[in-house]
């Protein structure tokens, strides 16, 4: 009876809203539908059924084979086949193994892992327990960022409840399998989302990546074989077990099976999380699921994969969302960030923004990333400040390529992506900045000129607002801006109620 | 050993399957450029200089950590790799001061040599530099942050070889620095000042506190009697700084050079090593007779003494009260010798040439000051500093005729020579203790069990029917392992020698930088230095400290006998627990 109610809730939500129509929810299946703090809600929604099935009807090897056959790939970014990872860890001979859940979600604007842990913590616990059974581990660790207090609170409660119901602990559900989970908090370093840095951080060391091999599957946490998957990956496991491999692999395309949660952000009507089947095109997700660009503006680019993803243009809107296609187009799946950029945005500025983030978050260990991103940022800053020099774009490309190919970990290897992809797809904008000192989107402050047009009624609001007394004009007469004094702060523009101030960025004569 | 077939630069090789690409290339004679890699330390793969191309890999791989596999095709010198290495090196140099000409490591800088071999000829990416900051708080070690390239070798040597972990990375990304905990100054940290970080640093980011300017001024001071002393290990290493093959005993040349520099007397710290043995062997016998705690632990190594006071306060009573040979000699010069030449102690300046940077700190310890409150040792120079002074004064070191040490504090036995090697103090002490206790000649005085490269060595000597069990540890990391053992069985040993530096003093933090071909604390280098000391011992006709005629004379004229009241005054000291920042007092409160 209550189960029926659940199904109805699914239907009522997913069936009618346009935002949900094209979505297919696996990882987020329970989010917003069940009370995350009530284990019974989860159980009614077929929760822990997979764990029961696994413990009673499957050998560890069966579980690994099932995950392998499903075609599930890591949802944390790189897309490594999950089943293969499980198999590698299961094959290791060791007195102790660990299962780790990477909940150190650091991409700005991405919150799919947080939503899963906040909305459906038990699915993560269940996935990890199944993983533990499959690889022969009795110890799980969730590494979650301390900035997610609600997620942590709910996870702690969920773990407690699961222990009480013997879904965790000794001899789970009467079997010989014991498994328990501990929580470790991240202290806000983006790089700790990288698995080797995460492992070091759990060990109590400075979160810095190590070179691989050895991979964590062979030598991970405290030198023991360790299975690291991210939240979204774990959240897929129980559904695969309950609904079967065929069901899962029927969703998605070729090499990318199942669904992916995206965090839609930027200049898009429906911002928020959307879980869509792999293989949907960017156009579908932006225009059908996301509702297109607001205010009738023109689409300019979409940046996928978080701060280290690439920017794709309107020509690539029919790219399918799967690991390979995105890679081929010059971006990445990443953890599923999707930022839509409209014509009002300056691509150079956008690239600078993302690079600023990765530069800040570089751990400092390897030289290309630590020093290289800093130099790239300096060059980009120079370009957006109108001080770009001939050759700067080529330097960015050279540095970007070295950082990409020579860095130690994924952070460095992908940090130049936003710059390289915008240079590739929007080179003319870079050239305008460097050679004409022009920002076509009128965003880069130093390249903007403010002028007063004939709509000015002489109200003097702008004159009063100007902090450097650059505006002249008697009351009730047209005002004018003395360009040599103007510091381009934009206060006059914002103070004018008559659209009498023009904000432009025109090509300037080369000196 | 199973092998795999790999292709390096299109040529086929069979190499050990456990090798990394770098090791395989080393074996076939291709030395891939490297910076953060060191065979004795864990692999960091941080510098990315050693990248190579492997066919089928999307990115370059770090050859220091990447294992070989069957059929692997490696390219070490493609255009792309050469360009990438140049770019990476430029990124390092762009954040490094451009003051090579005025830098103390000019000509002996690993980074400089790397830049030259990689062939960086233009600079493209210049930008802001890291915030310059110098930590010169400690009398031993200076940290020039602006010259640090964050290779992390110092961090690893401190943690992995010395088990001290005084320094680590702090901050993130471009703002990363290597500092003691909580960014405290080195002087207030748990740093034992052993100087291994200085030896292994590829640039001048970590250097010794330089006193050459003061010593040059001193040499021009007509009011002072200038007395120099040199440690055993200095003489077998200084030649390396002049391009002489490692393993030459250059004692006579050093004496000559010091005289040319303007020193009035040049004495030998080996003399006081003999003196140390007299006191220490007597002390050991006292303790064996039930007066004092066992095992007795040696106290010659300044770095070890600092470690003792911080990390092992429970062992303070076990440590010999003997001062180090340097401080003994300085005290004797300012008392016995001062009387002899009719000078006041304040009219004499002691300059000690040591293989050590921690000795600079030791010289400033208040417990070791003379009665008038002035330090016994006025300046301590490292082997490196002396080598530079010799060059700077235009002395043709290689072609010097050589001179003898001055009497009466310049004569030493073979037992004193081997103080420079790990196990040497033990061996010398055993020679004397045996004969003092048994009143008979020790037949075979080569105590082989305590010689050699191992981190921890054990042996046993029969003295009057009692088996005296001894242990020797070199490097603080090995010492900590030994003390862990000792905790389990406190009666395991009677006598323990501890030297803070790997290999003993010959591997000290003040020794010449390794040449272009050698690595810092290359075992080969240390072995050569050790061999030179052992052969000097063997060649010496007197090989037992108590047979040193100058020592006998000194006791006759001044001290009376070992452990006398006077020798306690001038030759012994005491230690007490210290609480640098990071060490908790018993109450749980951290030291201020």
Short mmCIF file of C-alpha atoms in Angstrom, two decimals, chain A residues 9 38 82 111 257-258 261 271 308 310 318 331 464 473 492 504:
data_model
loop_
_atom_site.label_atom_id
_atom_site.label_comp_id
_atom_site.label_asym_id
_atom_site.label_seq_id
_atom_site.Cartn_x
_atom_site.Cartn_y
_atom_site.Cartn_z
CA UNK A 9 4.74 10.10 -6.16
CA UNK A 38 13.86 7.80 7.94
CA UNK A 82 33.66 0.75 -12.31
CA UNK A 111 26.08 19.70 -5.97
CA UNK A 257 25.71 3.30 -19.97
CA UNK A 258 23.15 4.58 -17.55
CA UNK A 261 23.46 13.93 -13.18
CA UNK A 271 19.02 25.76 -13.20
CA UNK A 308 38.61 22.20 -15.71
CA UNK A 310 36.30 22.86 -21.97
CA UNK A 318 24.61 18.15 -31.20
CA UNK A 331 35.80 18.94 -23.08
CA UNK A 464 27.67 62.87 -7.99
CA UNK A 473 28.42 69.40 -16.88
CA UNK A 492 27.86 56.49 -13.50
CA UNK A 504 31.08 50.19 -25.22
#
